[in-house]
Short mmCIF file of C-alpha atoms in Angstrom, two decimals:
data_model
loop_
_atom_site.label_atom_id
_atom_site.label_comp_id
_atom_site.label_asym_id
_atom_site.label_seq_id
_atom_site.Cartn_x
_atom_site.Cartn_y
_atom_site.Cartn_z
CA UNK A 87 -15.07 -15.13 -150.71
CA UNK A 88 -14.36 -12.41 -153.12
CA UNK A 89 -10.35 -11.39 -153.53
CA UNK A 90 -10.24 -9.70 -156.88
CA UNK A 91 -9.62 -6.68 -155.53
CA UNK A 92 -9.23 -4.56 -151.88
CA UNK A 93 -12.10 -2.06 -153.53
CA UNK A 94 -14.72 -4.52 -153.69
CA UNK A 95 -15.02 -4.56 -150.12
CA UNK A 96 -16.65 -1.88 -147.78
CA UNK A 97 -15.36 1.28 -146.67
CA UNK A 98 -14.54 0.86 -142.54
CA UNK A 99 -17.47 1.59 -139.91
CA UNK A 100 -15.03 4.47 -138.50
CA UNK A 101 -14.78 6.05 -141.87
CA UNK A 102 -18.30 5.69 -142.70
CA UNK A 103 -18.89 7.26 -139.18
CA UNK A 104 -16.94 10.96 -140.17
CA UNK A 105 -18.47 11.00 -143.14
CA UNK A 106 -21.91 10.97 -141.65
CA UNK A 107 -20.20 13.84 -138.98
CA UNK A 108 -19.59 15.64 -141.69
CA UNK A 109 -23.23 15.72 -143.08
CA UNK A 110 -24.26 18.17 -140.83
CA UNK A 111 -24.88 22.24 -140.66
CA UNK A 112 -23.91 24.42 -143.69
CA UNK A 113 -19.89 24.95 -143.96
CA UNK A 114 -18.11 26.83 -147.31
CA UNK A 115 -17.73 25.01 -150.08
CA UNK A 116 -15.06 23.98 -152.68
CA UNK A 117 -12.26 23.20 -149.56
CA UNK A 118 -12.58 26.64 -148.04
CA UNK A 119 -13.93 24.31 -144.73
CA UNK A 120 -12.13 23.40 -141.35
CA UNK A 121 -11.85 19.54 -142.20
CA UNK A 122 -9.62 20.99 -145.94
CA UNK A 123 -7.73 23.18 -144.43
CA UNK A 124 -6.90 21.07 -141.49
CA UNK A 125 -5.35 18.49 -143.88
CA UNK A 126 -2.21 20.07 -144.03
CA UNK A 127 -1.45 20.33 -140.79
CA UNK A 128 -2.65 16.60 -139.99
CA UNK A 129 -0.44 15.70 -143.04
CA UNK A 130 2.95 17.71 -142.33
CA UNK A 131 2.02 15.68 -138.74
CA UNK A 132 2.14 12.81 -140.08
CA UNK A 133 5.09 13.04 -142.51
CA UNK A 134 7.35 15.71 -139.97
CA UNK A 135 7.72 17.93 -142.44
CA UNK A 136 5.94 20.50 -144.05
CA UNK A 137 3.74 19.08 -146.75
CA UNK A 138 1.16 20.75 -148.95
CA UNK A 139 -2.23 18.02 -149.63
CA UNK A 140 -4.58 17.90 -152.55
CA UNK A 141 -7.34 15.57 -152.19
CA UNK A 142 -9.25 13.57 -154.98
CA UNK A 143 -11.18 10.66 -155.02
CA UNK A 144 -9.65 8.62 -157.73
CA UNK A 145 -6.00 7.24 -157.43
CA UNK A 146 -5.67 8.31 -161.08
CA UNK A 147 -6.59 11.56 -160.48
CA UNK A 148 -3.88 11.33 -157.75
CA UNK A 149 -1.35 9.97 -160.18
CA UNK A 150 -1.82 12.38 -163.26
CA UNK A 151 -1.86 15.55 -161.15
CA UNK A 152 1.14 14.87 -159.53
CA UNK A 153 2.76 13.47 -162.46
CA UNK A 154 1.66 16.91 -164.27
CA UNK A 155 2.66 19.35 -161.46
CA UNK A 156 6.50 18.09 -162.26
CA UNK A 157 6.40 17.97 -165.86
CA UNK A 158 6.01 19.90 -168.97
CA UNK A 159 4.50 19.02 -172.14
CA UNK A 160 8.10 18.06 -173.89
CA UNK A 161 9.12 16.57 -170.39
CA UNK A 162 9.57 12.10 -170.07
CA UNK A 163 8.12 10.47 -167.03
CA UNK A 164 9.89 6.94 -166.50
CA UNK A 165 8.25 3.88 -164.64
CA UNK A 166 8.40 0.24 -164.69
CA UNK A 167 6.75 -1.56 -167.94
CA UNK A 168 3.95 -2.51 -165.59
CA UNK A 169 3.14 0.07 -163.66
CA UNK A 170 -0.42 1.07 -163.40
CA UNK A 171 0.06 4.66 -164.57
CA UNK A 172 1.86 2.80 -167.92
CA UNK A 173 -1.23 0.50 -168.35
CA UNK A 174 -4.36 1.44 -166.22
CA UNK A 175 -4.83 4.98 -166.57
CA UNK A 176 -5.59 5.20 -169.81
CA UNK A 177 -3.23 8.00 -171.27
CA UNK A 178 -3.98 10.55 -168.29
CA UNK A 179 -0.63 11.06 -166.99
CA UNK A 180 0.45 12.02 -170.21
CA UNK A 181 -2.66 13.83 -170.89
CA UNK A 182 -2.59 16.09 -167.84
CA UNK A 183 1.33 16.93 -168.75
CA UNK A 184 0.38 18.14 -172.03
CA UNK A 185 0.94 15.22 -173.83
CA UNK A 186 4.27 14.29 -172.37
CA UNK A 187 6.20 10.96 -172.79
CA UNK A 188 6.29 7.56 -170.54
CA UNK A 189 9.14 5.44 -170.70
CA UNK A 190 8.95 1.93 -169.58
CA UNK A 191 12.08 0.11 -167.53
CA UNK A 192 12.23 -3.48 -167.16
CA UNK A 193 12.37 -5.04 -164.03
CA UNK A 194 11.85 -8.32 -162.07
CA UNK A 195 8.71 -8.53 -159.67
CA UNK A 196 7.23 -4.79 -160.28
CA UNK A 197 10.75 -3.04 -159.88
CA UNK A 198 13.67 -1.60 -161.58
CA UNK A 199 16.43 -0.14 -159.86
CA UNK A 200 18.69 3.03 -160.27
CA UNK A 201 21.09 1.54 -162.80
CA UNK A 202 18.48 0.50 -165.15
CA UNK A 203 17.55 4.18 -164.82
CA UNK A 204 20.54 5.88 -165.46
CA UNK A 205 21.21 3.71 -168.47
CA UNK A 206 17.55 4.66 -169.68
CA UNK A 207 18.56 8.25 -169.45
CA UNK A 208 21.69 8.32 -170.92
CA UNK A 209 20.40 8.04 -174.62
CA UNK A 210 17.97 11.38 -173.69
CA UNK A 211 21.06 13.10 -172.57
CA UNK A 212 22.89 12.35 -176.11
CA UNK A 213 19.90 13.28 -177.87
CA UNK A 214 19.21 16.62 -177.03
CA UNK A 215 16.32 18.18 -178.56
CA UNK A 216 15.35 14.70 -180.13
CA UNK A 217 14.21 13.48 -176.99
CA UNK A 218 12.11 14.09 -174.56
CA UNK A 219 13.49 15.80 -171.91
CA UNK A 220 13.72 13.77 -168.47
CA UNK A 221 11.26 14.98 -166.10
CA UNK A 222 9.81 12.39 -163.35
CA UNK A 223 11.02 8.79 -162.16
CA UNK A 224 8.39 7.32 -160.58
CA UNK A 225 8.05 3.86 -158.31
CA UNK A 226 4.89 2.01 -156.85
CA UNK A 227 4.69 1.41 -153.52
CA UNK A 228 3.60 -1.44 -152.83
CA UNK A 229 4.24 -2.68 -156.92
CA UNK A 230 1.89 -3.80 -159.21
CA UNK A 231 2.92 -7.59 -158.42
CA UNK A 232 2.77 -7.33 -154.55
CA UNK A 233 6.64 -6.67 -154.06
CA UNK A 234 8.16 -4.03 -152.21
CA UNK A 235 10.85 -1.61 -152.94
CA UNK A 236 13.60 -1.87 -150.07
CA UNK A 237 14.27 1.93 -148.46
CA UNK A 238 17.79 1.74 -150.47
CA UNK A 239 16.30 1.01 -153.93
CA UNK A 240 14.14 3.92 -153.75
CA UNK A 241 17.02 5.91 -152.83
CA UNK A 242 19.23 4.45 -155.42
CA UNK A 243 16.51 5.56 -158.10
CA UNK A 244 15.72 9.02 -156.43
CA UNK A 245 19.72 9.56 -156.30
CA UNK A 246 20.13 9.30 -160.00
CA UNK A 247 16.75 11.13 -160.67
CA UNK A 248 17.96 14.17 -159.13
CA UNK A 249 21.58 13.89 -160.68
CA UNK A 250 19.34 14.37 -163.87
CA UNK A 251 17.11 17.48 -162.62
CA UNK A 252 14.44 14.83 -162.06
CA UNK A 253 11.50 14.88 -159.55
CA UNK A 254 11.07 11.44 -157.83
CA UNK A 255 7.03 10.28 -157.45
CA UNK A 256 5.87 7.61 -156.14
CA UNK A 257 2.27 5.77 -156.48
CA UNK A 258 1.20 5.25 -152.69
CA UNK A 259 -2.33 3.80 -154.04
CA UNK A 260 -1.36 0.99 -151.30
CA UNK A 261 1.30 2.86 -149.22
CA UNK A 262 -0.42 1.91 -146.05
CA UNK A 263 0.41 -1.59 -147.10
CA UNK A 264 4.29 -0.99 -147.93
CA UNK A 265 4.82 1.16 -144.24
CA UNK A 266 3.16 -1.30 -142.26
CA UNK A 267 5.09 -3.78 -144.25
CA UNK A 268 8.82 -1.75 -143.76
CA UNK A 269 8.36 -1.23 -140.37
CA UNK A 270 8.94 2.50 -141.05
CA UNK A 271 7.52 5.99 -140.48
CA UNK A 272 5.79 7.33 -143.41
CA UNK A 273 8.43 9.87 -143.74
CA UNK A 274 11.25 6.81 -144.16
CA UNK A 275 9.57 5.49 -146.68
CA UNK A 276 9.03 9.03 -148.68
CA UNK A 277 10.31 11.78 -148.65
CA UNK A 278 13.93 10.82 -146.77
CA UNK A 279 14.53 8.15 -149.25
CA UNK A 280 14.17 11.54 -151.87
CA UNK A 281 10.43 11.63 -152.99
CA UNK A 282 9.19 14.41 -153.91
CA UNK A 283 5.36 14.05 -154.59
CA UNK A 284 3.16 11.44 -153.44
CA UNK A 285 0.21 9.72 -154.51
CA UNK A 286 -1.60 9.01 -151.27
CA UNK A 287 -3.58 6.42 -151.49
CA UNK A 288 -6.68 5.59 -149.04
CA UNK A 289 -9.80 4.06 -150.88
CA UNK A 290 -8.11 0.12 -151.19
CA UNK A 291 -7.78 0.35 -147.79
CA UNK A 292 -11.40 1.01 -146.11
CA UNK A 293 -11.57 4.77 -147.80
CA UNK A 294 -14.97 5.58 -149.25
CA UNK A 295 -13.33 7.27 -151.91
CA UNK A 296 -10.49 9.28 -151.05
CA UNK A 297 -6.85 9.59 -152.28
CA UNK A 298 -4.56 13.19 -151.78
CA UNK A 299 -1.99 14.53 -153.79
CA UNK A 300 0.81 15.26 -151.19
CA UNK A 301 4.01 17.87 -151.94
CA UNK A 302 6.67 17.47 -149.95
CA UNK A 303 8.97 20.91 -149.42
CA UNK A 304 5.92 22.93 -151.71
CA UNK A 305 7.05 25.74 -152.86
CA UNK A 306 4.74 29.03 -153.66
CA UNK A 307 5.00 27.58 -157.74
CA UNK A 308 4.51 24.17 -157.14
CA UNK A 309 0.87 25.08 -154.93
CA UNK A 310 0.14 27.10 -157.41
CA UNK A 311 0.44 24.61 -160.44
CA UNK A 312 -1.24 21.74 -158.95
CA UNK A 313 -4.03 24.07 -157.37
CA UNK A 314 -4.88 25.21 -161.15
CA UNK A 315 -4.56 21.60 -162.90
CA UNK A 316 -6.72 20.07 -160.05
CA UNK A 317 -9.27 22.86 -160.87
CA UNK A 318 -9.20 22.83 -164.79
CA UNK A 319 -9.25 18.91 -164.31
CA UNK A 320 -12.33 18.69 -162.66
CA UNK A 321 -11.36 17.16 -159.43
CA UNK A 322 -12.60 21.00 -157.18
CA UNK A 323 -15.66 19.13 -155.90
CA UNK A 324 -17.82 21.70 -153.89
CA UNK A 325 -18.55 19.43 -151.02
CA UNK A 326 -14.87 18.60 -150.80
CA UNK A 327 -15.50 18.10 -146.96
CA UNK A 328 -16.81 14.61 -147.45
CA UNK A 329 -13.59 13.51 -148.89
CA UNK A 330 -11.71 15.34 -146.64
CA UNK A 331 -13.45 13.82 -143.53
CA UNK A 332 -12.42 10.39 -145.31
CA UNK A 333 -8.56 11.47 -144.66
CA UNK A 334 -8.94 12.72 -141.10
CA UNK A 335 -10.55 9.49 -139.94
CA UNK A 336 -7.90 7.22 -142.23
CA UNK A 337 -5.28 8.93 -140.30
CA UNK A 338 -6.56 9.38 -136.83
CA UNK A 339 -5.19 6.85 -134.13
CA UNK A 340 -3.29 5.03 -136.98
CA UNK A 341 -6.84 3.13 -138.31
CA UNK A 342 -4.86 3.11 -141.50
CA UNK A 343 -1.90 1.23 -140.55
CA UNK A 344 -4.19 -1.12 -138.55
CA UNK A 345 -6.37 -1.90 -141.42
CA UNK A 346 -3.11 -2.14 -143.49
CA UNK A 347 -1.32 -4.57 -141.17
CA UNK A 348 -4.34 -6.62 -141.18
CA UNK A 349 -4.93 -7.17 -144.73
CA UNK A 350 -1.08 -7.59 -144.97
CA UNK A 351 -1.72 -10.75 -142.55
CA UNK A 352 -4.35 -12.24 -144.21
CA UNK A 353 -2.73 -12.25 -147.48
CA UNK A 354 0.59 -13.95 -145.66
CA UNK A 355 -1.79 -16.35 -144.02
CA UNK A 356 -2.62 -17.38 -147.40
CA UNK A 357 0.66 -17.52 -149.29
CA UNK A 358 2.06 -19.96 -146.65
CA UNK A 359 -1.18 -22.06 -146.84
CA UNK A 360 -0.53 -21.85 -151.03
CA UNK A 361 3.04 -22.75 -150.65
CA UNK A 362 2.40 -26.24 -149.02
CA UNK A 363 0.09 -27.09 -152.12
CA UNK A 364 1.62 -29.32 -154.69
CA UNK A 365 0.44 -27.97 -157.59
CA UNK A 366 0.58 -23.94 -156.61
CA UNK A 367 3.37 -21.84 -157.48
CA UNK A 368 3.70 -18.35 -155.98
CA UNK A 369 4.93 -16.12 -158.73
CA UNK A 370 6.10 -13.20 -156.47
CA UNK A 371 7.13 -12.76 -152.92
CA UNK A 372 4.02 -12.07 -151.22
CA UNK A 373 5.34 -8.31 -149.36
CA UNK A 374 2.27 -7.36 -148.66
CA UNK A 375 -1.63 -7.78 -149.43
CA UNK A 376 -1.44 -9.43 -152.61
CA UNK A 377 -1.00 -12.93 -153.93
CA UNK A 378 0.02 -14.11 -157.38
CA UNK A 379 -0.36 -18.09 -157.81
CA UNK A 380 0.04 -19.85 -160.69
CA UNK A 381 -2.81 -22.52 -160.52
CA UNK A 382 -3.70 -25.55 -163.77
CA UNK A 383 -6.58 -24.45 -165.56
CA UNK A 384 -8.68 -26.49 -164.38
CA UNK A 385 -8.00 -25.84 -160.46
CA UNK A 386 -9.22 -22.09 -161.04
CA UNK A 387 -12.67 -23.24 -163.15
CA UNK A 388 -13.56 -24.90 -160.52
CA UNK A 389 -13.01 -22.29 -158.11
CA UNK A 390 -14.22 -20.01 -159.79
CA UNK A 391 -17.11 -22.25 -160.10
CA UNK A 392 -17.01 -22.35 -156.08
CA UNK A 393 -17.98 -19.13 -155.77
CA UNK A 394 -14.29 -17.81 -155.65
CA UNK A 395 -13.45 -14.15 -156.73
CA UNK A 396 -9.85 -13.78 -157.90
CA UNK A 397 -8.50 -12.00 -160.93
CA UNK A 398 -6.72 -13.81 -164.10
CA UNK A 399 -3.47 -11.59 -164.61
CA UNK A 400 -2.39 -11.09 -168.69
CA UNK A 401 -5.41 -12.87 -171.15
CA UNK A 402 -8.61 -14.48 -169.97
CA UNK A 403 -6.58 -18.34 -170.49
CA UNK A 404 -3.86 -17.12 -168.03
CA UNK A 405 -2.99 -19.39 -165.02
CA UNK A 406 -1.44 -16.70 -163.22
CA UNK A 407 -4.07 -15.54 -160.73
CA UNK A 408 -4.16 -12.56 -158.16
CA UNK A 409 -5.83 -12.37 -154.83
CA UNK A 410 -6.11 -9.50 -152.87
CA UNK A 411 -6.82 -9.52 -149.08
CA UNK A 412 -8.22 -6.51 -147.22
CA UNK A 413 -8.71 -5.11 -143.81
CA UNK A 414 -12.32 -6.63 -144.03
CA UNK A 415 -10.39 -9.89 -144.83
CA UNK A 416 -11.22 -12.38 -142.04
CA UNK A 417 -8.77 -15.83 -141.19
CA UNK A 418 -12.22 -18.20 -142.33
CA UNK A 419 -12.57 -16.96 -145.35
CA UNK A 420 -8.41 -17.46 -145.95
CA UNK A 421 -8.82 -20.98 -144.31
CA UNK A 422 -12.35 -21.81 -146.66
CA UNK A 423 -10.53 -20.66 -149.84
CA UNK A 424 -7.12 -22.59 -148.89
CA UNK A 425 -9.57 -25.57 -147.98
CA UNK A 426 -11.14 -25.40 -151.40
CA UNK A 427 -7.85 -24.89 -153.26
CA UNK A 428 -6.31 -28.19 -151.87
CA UNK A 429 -9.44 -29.99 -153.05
CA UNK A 430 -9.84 -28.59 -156.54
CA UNK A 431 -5.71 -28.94 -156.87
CA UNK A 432 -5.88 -32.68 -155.57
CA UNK A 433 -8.72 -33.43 -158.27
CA UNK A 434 -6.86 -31.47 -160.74
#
C-alpha cells in the first residue's frame, strides 16, 4: 500500500509494450526518427492546433525549458508560493533563463487568481529598470495541493498576463489528471483559456519517463530558442525514440485519460471514506488524484508502522499527510488503507 507518490508505481503494460517496439532495427539518432517527428503531428491532433513538441524525460527539464524559451535573463517569472518550480526544482528555472527572477503569489489551496497578479505587477511597472521585467505567469495544473484551477481562473490570469506582454505557462506534470477531471478537451484547458507553453506531463501517470515541452502557435524564433536550450542543456538524448515511443502510446486511444480518470477515482474513493472518520480532516478539496488529511500523530506512526506509504507535507512532525493514487491504484488497497485508518484513528 504505497501512496507517497504516482512515480513509485510502474510504468503501464501498453507503454512498456512500444518501448520494447521501438527496440528494434537501426533508425537515426538524436530525433531525426519517424516516432520524433511524428510527435507533432500526433500533438497538433490532439490539441487542434498547430503545436511544436520537445520531449524530455524529467518534468523539470520540461518546466525550465519552457520557462527559459519565454524569458530573458533580466525577465520575472510569477507562480504561486508553492509551486513546484518555486520549491522543487532547485533553482533551474531561473538557471536556464539566465538567472532570471521568481516571484511568489499567495493563494488558498495551490492557486492565486488574476487580481493577485495584476497587483503583483503593478510595483514592476512603477519600477522600471529596478525591477525585473515581467516575463511569464505560470499555473499548475492539477496544483501542488490537489486543487484545480476552474477554465475562468486560468483565463482571468492569462488575460492580465498578456495585458502585461506576458507569456502564460502552465505545469501539466499531472494534466491528464486536471482534463479528465474538467471534463474538457485538452485544448479547453490550454491553449483557449490563453496558454502559451506547456509542460506536458506523462511519467506520474504510467510514463516510463517521458514529459514534452509543447508550443502552442510556434513561431520560426520560438523553435529555434527552445531547440538550442534543449541541446546546450543536455536533454538531445541520441536514442530519443524511446522517449518518444513513450508519448505515442500515452496518447493513442486516450490510455492517458483512462489511466488519469482512474487514479482520479481511487483517490475520490478515498477522500469520502476519510471524510466519515472522526478524527480526519481533509485539508483541500480532493479535484483530482491527491489527498491531503490531517491525521493525530499518533494515527500516522502507526500506519506508517502498518506498512503504509504516504508523505508528511512541511517538517518531518507535520500531521498534514499526502496520498497519491495512481492508475495502478486498485479499490482493495483504498478499502485496506481506509480499514486501517479507522482502526489506528479509533485507538488514537
Amino acid at each position: 500500500m504505497n501512496f507517497r507518490s504516482d512515480n513509485v508505481v510502474p510504468a503501464a503494460p501498453e507503454i512498456m509494450d512500444e518501448v520494447v517496439r521501438a527496440n528494434r532495427g537501426s533508425v537515426s539518432s538524436y530525433g531525426d526518427d519517424d516516432r520524433t517527428r511524428g510527435l507533432d503531428r500526433a500533438f497538433s491532433e490532439l490539441f487542434e492546433r498547430e503545436v511544436a513538441i520537445m520531449p524530455v524525460v524529467t518534468g523539470t527539464a520540461a518546466n525550465a525549458l519552457a520557462l527559459a524559451t519565454f524569458t530573458p535573463g533580466t525577465g520575472a517569472i510569477y507562480c504561486h508560493e508553492a509551486a513546484h518550480i518555486m520549491l522543487e526544482e532547485a533553482g533551474a528555472p531561473a538557471f536556464y533563463a539566465g538567472a532570471a527572477a521568481l516571484f511568489p503569489l499567495p493563494g488558498a489551496h495551490g492557486r492565486y487568481d488574476g487580481a493577485t497578479l495584476a497587483a503583483a505587477l503593478a510595483p514592476a511597472e512603477a519600477g522600471g529598470v529596478h525591477w525585473s521585467t515581467p516575463s511569464v505567469a505560470s499555473v499548475t495544473q492539477s496544483t501542488e495541493s490537489g486543487t484545480l484551477y476552474t477554465r475562468e481562473g486560468v483565463r482571468a490570469i492569462a488575460g492580465v498576463a498578456h495585458e502585461h506582454d506576458m507569456a502564460v505557462h502552465m505545469d501539466g506534470a499531472r494534466l491528464a489528471n486536471a482534463v479528465a477531471a474538467l471534463g474538457c478537451s485538452p485544448a479547453e484547458a490550454t491553449w483557449k483559456l490563453g496558454v502559451d507553453v506547456l509542460s506536458f506531463g506523462a511519467t506520474k501517470n504510467g510514463a516510463l519517463g517521458a514529459e514534452a515541452v509543447v508550443l502552442f502557435a510556434p513561431s520560426a524564433e520560438r523553435r529555434a530558442r527552445l531547440a538550442h536550450l534543449h541541446k546546450r542543456g543536455g536533454h538531445l538524448l541520441s536514442k530519443m525514440r524511446f522517449v518518444s515511443a513513450q508519448l505515442e502510446a500515452y496518447l493513442k486511444d486516450d490510455l492517458w485519460l483512462r489511466l488519469a480518470r482512474h487514479a482520479n477515482t481511487m483517490a475520490a474513493r478515498m477522500a469520502r471514506g476519510l471524510a466519515q472518520m472522526p478524527g480526519a480532516e481533509l485539508a483541500h478539496a480532493v479535484e483530482a488524484n491527491e489527498v491531503f488529511v490531517r491525521l493525530p500523530e499518533a494515527a500516522i506512526r502507526a500506519l506508517l508502522a502498518d506498512g503504509v506509504g504516504m508523505h508528511r507535507w512541511g517538517a518531518e512532525s507535520a500531521t498534514l499527510v499526502r496520498l497519491v493514487c495512481s492508475y495502478a491504484t486498485t479499490e482493495a488497497e483504498v478499502d485496506g488503507f481506509l480499514a486501517l485508518a479507522r482502526k489506528t484513528l479509533a485507538a488514537a
